[in-house]
Coordinates of C-alpha atoms and ligand atoms in Angstrom, one line a residue:
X1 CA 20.6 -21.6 -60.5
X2 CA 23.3 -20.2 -58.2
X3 CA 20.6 -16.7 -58.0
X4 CA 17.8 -19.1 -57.3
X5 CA 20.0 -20.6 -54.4
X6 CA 21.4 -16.9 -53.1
X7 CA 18.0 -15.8 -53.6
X8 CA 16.1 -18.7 -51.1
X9 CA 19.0 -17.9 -48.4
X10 CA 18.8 -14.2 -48.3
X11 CA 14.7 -14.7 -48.4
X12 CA 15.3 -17.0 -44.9
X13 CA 17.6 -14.3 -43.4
X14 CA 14.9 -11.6 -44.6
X15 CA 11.9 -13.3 -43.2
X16 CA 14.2 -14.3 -40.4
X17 CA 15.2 -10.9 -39.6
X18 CA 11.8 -9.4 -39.4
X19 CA 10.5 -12.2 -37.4
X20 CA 13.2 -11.2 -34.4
X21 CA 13.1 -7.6 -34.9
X22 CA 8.6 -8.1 -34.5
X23 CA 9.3 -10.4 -31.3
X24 CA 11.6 -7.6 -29.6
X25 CA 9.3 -4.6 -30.2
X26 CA 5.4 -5.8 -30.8
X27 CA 4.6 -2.1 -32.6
X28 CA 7.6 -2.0 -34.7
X29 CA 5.5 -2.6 -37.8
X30 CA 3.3 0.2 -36.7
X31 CA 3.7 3.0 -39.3
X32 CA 5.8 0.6 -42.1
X33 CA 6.3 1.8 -45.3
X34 CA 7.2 -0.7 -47.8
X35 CA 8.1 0.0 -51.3
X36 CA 6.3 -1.7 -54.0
X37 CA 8.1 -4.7 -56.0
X38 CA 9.1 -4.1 -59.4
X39 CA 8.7 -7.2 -61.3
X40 CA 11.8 -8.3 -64.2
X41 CA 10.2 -9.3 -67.5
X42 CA 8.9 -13.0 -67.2
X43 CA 11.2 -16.3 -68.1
X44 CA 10.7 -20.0 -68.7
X45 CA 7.7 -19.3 -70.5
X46 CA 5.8 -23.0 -71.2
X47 CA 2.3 -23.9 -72.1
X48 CA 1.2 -23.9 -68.5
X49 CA 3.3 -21.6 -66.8
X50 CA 5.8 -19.4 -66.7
X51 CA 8.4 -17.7 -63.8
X52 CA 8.7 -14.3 -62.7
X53 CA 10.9 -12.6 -59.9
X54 CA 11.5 -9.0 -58.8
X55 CA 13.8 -7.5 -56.0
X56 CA 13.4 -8.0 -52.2
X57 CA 11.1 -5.3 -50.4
X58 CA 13.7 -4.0 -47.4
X59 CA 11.1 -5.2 -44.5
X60 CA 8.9 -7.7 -46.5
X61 CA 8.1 -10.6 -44.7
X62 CA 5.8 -12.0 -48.0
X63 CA 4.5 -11.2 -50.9
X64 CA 0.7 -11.4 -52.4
X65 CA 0.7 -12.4 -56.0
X66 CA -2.1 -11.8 -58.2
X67 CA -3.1 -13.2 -61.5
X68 CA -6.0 -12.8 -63.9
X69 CA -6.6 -13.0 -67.4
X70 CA -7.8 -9.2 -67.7
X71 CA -5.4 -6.6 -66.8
X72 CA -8.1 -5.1 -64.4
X73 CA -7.7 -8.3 -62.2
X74 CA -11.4 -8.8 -62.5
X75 CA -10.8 -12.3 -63.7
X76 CA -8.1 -13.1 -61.1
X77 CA -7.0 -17.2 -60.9
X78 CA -8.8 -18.7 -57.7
X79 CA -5.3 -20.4 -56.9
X80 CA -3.3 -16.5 -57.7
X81 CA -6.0 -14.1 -55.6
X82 CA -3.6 -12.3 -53.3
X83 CA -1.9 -15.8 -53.0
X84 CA 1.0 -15.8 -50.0
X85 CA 4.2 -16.2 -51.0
X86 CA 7.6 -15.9 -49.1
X87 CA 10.5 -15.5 -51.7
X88 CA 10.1 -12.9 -54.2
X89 CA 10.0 -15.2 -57.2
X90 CA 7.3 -17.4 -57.8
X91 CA 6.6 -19.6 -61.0
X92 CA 3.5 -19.5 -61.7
X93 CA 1.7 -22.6 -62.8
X94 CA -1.6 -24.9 -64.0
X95 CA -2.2 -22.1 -66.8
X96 CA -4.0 -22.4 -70.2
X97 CA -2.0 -22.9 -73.5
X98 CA -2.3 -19.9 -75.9
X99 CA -3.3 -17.4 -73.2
X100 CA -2.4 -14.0 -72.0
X101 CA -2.0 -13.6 -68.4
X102 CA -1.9 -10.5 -66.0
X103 CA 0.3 -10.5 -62.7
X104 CA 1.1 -8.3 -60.0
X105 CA 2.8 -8.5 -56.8
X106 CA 2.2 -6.5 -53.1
X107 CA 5.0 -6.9 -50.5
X108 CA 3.5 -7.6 -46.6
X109 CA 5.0 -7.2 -43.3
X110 CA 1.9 -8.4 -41.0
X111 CA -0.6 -5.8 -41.9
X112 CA 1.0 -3.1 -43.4
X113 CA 0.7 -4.2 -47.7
X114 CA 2.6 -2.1 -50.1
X115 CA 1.2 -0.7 -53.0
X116 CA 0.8 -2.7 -56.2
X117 CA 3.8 -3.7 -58.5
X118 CA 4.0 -2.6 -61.8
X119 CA 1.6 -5.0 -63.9
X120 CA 3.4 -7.4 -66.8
X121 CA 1.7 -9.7 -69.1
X122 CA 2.7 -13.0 -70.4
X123 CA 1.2 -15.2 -72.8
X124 CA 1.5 -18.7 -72.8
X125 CA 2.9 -21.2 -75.4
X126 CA 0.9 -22.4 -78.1
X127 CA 0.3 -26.5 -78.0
X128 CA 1.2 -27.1 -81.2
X129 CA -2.1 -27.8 -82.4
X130 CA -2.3 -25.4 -85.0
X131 CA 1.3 -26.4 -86.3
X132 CA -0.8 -26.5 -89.7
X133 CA -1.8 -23.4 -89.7
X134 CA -1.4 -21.5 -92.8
X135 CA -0.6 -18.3 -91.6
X136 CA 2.3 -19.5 -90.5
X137 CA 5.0 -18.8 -93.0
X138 CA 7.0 -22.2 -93.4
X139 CA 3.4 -23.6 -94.3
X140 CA 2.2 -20.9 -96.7
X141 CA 5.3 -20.8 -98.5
X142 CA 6.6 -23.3 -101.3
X143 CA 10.4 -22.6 -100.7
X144 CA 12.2 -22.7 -97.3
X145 CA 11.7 -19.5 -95.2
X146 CA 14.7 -19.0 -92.9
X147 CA 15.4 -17.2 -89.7
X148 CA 18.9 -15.4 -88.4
X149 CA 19.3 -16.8 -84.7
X150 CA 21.7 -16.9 -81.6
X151 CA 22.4 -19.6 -79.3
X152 CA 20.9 -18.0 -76.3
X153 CA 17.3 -17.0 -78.3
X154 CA 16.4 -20.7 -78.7
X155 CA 14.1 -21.3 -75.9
X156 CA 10.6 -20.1 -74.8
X157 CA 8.8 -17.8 -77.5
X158 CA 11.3 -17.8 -79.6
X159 CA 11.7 -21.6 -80.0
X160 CA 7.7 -21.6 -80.6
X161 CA 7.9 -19.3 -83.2
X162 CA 11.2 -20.9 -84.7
X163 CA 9.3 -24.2 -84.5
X164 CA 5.7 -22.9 -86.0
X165 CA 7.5 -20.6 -89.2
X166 CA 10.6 -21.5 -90.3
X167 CA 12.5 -24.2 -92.2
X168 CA 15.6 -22.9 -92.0
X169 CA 18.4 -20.5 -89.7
X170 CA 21.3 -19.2 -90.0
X171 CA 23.4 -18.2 -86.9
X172 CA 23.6 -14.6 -86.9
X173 CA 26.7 -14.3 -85.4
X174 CA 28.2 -17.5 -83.4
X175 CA 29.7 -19.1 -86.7
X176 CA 32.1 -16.4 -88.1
X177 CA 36.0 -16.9 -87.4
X178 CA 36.0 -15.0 -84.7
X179 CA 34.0 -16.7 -82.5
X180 CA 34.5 -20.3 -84.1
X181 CA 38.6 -19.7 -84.0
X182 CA 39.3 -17.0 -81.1
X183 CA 43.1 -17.7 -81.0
X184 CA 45.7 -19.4 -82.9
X185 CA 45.2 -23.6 -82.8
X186 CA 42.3 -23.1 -80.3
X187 CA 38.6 -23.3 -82.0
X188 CA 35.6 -23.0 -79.9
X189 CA 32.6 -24.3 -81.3
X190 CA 30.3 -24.3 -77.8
X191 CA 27.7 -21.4 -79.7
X192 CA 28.3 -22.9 -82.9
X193 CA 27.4 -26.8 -81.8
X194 CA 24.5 -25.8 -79.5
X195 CA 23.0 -23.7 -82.7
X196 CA 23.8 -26.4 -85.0
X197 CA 22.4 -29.4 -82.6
X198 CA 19.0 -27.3 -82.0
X199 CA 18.2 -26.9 -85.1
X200 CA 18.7 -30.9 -86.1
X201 CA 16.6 -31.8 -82.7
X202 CA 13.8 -29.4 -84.4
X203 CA 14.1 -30.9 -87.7
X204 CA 15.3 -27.0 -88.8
X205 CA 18.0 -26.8 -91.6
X206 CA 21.0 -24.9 -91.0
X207 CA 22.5 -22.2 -93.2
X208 CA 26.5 -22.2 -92.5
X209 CA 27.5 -18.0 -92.5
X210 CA 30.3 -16.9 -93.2
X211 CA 33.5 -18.6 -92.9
X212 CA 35.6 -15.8 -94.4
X213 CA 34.0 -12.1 -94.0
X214 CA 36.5 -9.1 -93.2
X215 CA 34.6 -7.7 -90.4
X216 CA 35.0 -11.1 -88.4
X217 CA 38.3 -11.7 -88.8
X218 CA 40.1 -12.3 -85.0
X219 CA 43.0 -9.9 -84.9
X220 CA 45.3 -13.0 -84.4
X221 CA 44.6 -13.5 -88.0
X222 CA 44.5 -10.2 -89.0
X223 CA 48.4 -9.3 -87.4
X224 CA 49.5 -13.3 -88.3
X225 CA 52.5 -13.5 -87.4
X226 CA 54.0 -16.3 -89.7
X227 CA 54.7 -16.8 -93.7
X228 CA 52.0 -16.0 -96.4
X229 CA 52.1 -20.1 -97.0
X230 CA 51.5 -20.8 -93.5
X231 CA 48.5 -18.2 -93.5
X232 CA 47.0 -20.1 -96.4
X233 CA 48.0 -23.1 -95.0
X234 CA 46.0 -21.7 -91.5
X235 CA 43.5 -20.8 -93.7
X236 CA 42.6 -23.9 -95.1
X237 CA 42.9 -26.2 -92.4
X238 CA 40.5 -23.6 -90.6
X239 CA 38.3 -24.1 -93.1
X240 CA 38.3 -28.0 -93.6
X241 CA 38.0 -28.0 -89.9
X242 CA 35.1 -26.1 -89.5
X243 CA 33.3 -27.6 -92.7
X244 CA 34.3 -31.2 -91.7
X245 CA 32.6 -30.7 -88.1
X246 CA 29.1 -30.0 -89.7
X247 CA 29.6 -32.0 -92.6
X248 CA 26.3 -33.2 -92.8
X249 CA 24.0 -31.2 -90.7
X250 CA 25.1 -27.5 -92.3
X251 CA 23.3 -27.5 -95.9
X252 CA 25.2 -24.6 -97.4
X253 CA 28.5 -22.2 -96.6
X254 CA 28.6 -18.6 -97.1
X255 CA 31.9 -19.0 -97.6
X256 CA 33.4 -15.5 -98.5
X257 CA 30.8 -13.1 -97.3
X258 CA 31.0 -9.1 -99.3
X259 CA 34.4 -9.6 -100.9
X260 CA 33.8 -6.3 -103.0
X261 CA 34.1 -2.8 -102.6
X262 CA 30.8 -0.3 -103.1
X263 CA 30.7 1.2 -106.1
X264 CA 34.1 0.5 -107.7
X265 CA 33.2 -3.4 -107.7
X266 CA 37.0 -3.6 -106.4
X267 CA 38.2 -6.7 -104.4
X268 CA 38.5 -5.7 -101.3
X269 CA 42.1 -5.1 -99.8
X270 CA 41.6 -7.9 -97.1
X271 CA 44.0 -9.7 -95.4
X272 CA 43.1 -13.0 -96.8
X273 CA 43.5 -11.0 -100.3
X274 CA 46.9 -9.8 -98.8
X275 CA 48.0 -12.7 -97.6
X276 CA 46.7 -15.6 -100.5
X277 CA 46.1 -12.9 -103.3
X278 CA 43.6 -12.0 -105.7
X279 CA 42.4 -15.7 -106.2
X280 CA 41.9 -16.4 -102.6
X281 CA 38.2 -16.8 -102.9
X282 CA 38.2 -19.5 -105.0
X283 CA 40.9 -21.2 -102.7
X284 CA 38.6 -21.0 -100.3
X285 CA 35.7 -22.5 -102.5
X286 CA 37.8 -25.5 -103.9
X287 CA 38.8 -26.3 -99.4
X288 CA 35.0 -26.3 -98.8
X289 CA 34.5 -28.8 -101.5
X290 CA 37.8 -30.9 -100.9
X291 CA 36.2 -31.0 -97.6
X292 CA 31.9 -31.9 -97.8
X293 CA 31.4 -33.0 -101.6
X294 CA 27.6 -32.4 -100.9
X295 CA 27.5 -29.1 -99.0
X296 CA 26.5 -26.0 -101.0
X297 CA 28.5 -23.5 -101.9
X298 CA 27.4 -19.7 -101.3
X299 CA 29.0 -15.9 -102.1
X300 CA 26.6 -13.7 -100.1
X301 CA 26.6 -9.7 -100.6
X302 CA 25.0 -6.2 -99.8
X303 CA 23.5 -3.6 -102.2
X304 CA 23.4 -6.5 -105.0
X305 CA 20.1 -4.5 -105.8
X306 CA 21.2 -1.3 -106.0
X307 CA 24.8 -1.3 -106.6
X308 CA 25.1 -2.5 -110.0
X309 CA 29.2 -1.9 -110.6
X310 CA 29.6 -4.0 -107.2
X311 CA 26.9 -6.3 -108.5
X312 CA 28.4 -6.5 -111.7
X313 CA 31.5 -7.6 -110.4
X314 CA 30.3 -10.2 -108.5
X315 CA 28.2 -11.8 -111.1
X316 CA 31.1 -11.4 -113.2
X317 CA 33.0 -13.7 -110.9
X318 CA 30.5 -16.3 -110.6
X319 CA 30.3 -16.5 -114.5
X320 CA 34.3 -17.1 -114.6
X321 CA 33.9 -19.9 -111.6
X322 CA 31.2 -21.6 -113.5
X323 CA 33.5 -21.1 -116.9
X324 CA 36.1 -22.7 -115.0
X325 CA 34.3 -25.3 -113.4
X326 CA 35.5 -23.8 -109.4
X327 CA 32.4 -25.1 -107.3
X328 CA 30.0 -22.4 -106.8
X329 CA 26.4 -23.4 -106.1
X330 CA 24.2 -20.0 -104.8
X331 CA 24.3 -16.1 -104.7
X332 CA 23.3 -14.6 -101.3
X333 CA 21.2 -10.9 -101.8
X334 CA 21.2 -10.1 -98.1
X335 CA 18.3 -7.3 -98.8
X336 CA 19.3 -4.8 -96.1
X337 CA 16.0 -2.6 -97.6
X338 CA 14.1 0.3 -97.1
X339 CA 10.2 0.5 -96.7
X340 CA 10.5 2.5 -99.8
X341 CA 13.7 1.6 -101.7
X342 CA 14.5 -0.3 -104.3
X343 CA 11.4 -0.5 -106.2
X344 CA 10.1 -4.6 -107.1
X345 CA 11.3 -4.2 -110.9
X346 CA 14.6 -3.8 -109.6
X347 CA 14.3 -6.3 -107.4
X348 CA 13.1 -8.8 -109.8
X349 CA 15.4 -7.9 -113.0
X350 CA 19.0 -8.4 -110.8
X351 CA 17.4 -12.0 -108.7
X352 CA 17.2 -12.5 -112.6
X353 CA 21.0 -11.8 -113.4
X354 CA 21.8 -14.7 -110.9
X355 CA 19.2 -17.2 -111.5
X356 CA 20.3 -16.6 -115.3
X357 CA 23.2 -18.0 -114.1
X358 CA 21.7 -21.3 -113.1
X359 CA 22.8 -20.5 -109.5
X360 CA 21.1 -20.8 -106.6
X361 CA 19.4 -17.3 -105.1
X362 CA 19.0 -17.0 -101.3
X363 CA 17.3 -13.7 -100.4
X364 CA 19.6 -14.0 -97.5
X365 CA 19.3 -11.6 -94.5
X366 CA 15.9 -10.0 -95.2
X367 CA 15.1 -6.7 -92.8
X368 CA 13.0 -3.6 -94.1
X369 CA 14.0 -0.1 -92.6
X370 CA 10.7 1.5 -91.9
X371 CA 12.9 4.6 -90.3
X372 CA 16.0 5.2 -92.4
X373 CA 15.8 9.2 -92.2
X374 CA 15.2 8.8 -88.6
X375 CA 11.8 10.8 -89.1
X376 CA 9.7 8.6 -87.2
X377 CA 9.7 8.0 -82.5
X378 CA 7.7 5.4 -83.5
X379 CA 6.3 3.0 -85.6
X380 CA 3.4 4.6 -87.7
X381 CA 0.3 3.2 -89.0
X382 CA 1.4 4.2 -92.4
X383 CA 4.9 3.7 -92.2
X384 CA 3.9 -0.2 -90.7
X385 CA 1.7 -0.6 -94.0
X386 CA 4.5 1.2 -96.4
X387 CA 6.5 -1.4 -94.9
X388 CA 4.0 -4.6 -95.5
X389 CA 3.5 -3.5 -99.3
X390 CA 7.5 -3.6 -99.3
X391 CA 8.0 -7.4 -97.6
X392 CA 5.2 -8.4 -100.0
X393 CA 6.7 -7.2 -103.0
X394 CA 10.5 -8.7 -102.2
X395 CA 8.4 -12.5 -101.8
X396 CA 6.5 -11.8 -104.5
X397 CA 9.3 -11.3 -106.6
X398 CA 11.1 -14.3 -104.7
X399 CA 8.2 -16.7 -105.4
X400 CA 8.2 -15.7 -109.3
X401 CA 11.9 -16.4 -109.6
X402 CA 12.4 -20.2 -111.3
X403 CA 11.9 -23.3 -108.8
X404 CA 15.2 -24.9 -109.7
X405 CA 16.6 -21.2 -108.2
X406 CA 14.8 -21.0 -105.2
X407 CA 16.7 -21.7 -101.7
X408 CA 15.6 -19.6 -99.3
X409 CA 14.4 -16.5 -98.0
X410 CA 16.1 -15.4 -94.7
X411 CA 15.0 -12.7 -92.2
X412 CA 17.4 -10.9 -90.0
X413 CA 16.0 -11.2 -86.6
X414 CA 12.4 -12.4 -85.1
X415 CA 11.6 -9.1 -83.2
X416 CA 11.6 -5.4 -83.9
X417 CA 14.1 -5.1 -80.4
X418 CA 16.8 -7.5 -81.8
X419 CA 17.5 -6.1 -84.8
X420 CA 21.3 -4.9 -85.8
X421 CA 20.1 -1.7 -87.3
X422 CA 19.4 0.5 -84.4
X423 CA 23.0 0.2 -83.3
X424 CA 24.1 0.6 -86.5
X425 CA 22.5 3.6 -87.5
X426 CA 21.4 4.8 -84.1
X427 CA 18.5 5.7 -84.0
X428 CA 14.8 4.0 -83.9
X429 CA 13.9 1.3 -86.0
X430 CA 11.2 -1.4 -86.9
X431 CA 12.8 -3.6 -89.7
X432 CA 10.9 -6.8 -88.5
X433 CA 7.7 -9.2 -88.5
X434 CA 7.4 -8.9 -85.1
X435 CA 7.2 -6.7 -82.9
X436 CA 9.4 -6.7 -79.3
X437 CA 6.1 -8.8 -77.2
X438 CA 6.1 -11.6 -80.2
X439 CA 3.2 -10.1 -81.9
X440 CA 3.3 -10.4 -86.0
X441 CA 2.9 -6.6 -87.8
X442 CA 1.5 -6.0 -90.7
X443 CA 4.9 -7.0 -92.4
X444 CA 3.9 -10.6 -91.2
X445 CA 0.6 -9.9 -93.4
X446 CA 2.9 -8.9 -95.9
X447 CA 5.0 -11.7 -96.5
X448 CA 1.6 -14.2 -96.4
X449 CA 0.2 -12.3 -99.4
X450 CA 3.3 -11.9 -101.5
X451 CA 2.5 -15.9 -101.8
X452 CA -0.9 -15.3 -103.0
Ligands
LIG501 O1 23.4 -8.9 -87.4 C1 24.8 -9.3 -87.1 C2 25.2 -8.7 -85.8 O2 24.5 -9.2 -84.7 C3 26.7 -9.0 -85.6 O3 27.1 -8.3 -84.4 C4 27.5 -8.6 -86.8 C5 29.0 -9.0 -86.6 O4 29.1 -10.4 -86.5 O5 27.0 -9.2 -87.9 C6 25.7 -8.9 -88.2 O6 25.2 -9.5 -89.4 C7 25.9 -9.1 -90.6 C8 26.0 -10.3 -91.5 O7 26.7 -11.3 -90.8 C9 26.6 -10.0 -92.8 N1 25.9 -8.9 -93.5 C10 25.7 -7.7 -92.7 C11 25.0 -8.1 -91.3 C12 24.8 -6.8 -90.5 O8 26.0 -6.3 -90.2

């Protein structure tokens, strides 16, 4: 808003300026060069219209704005043909629903017109009316489909496609201590609440992850300061605090989130295992249910597919919590993957080890590495259909597992561009159903025929 407002005042003074400097010298324009705008990638995207801006042209007095629905400008909009504008923002409105539009922007001073911007294409929201489409996943699907989200991706195309394919999200990063609980006896829940109260306005359900997870622990707790007792103490009031805020609108917890090491199957030396001991995760369990008798209980891992001593380890676990009677209701497989590794079978015979169990299995943070030996610039052909056969067999195997087991199948991230893994790894990757303009890949095609 304040930009908008700076933007109007600077666009007087600009148009102002020029307008004195033209009245003291009549050929002062004569000979003008002005640059061409650049325009920023387009915002507030609706059904019928959408908002673009771009940088002041030194000089400018106006802009021209242009748009058509072919990116030749053939088909320009009789209201958007070289219309005059004086700020250098315009939204653009009275558009179609479901509709690609083509803009591009000259700057003016009297009769000297830059050259043409560089083009950008938007395409307008959908209306909806095809909610029952069954291409969309939520509707093809017979278990909940789920989506990894952030507070600030909620809006625009993202909220469309939230709305049109998924059941389910879980935050991807905005309920983990450290945002939720950023210093001692302060809690900040601003992310969290806004993620939580979107998805209840949308009718979405929301996936709580992860309370307790080593790599987002705040380093308050990590150097506590005080007694083991009052760490546990902090622990659980943390905990009861957080679960009694969304009592009712969070289905299910990860509540300890990759509590094992790779390939020993060790507990991991954490400071909650340093600080409450080795029976600190089902501490933490028994505070979830002391807390929301309803909400599901989840232990949520990485490699369960193709680490079997970790795997082991933590099925072993679970078998001793159900022996025991400590609540545990679900086992998370995040399903980190690889377009060409681990192989269905192997796939299908571990979700068995846990729905053996009785538990609940949530294929929980679903992405498929179409790059991992960073041989690939871009996204082949191949590579994109390598990567379809992949997403179909992990829902196929997902859709065969037992009804009473199913509870979701989350994906990590809408489009290609958001994903975790190219920081992570650094270099290119495509792990995603869509690709960075909203457009479903084949791995969208994927996931509709492993319901078939
Ligand atoms: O994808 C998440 C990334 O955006 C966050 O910065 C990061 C730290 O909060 O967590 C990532 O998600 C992780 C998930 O919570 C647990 N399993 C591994 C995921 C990738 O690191």
């Amino acid at each position: 808003m304040k930009n908008r407002l700076f933007k109007f005042l600077l666009g007087i003074l600009t148009v102002t300026s020029t307008l004195l400097v033209a009245c003291g010298d009549d050929d002062s324009d004569d000979g003008a060069e002005l640059s061409a705008p650049e325009i920023g990638t387009p915002t507030e995207i609706t059904q019928n219209s959408f908002f673009i801006d771009w940088p002041f042209v030194e000089g400018a007095e106006a802009y021209l704005i242009d748009v058509a629905t072919d990116d030749e400008f053939n088909d320009l909009l009789t209201s958007y043909d070289a219309l005059r504008n004086g700020f250098s923002e315009i939204t653009v409105t009275g558009l179609e629903a479901s509709t690609t539009y083509f803009v591009r922007v000259q700057a003016v001073l009297r009769d000297v017109v830059s050259d043409y911007s560089n083009v950008v294409s938007v395409t307008t929201l959908s209306e909806g009316g095809n909610s029952g489409s069954d291409t969309f996943l939520k509707n093809a699907a017979d278990f909940p489909v789920g989506m990894a989200v952030r507070s600030n991706r909620l809006t625009g195309q993202h909220e469309q496609i939230l709305l049109d394919e998924y059941d389910q999200i879980t935050s991807e990063y905005e309920m983990k201590m450290n945002i939720m609980y950023p210093s001692e006896g302060n809690f900040d829940f601003t992310s969290a609440d806004a993620t939580v109260d979107w998805a209840i306005d949308n009718g979405l359900e929301v996936h709580g992850h992860a309370l307790i997870w080593h790599n987002a622990t705040p380093s308050w707790v990590e150097n506590f300061s005080g007694t083991d007792e009052e760490f546990e103490d902090m622990i659980e009031d943390y905990i009861k605090t957080v679960v009694t805020r969304y009592k009712g609108k969070v289905k299910s917890w990860d509540v300890v989130n990759e509590a094992f090491e790779d390939n020993t199957g060790a507990l991991r030396n954490s400071v909650f295992r340093q600080r409450m001991g080795d029976d600190y995760i089902e501490k933490c369990y028994n505070w979830v249910r002391e807390a929301d008798s309803e909400v599901l209980i989840f232990y949520n891992d990485y490699s369960m597919v193709i680490d079997a001593v970790k795997r082991r380890a933590a099925i072993n676990l679970m078998k001793d919590f159900i022996d025991r009677g400590v609540p545990v209701d679900g086992f998370g497989f995040q399903m980190h993957i690889s377009y060409d590794f681990p192989g269905k079978d192997l796939i299908a015979s571990t979700a068995k080890e846990v729905t053996d169990l009785g538990l609940l299995l949530h294929f929980s943070e679903l992405d498929v590495r179409a790059n991992p030996n960073n041989d690939l610039v871009a996204l082949t052909n191949q590579r994109a259909l390598d990567q379809q056969i992949k997403v179909r067999e992990v829902v196929e195997v997902y859709n065969a597992i037992p009804e009473e087991s199913k509870f979701a199948l989350t994906i990590w991230g809408m489009r290609d561009d958001e994903t975790w893994l190219v920081d992570f790894w650094g270099h290119p990757d495509w792990p995603l159903l869509y690709d960075s303009d909203f457009n479903t890949k084949k791995a969208h095609t994927g996931f509709l025929e492993g319901l078939d």
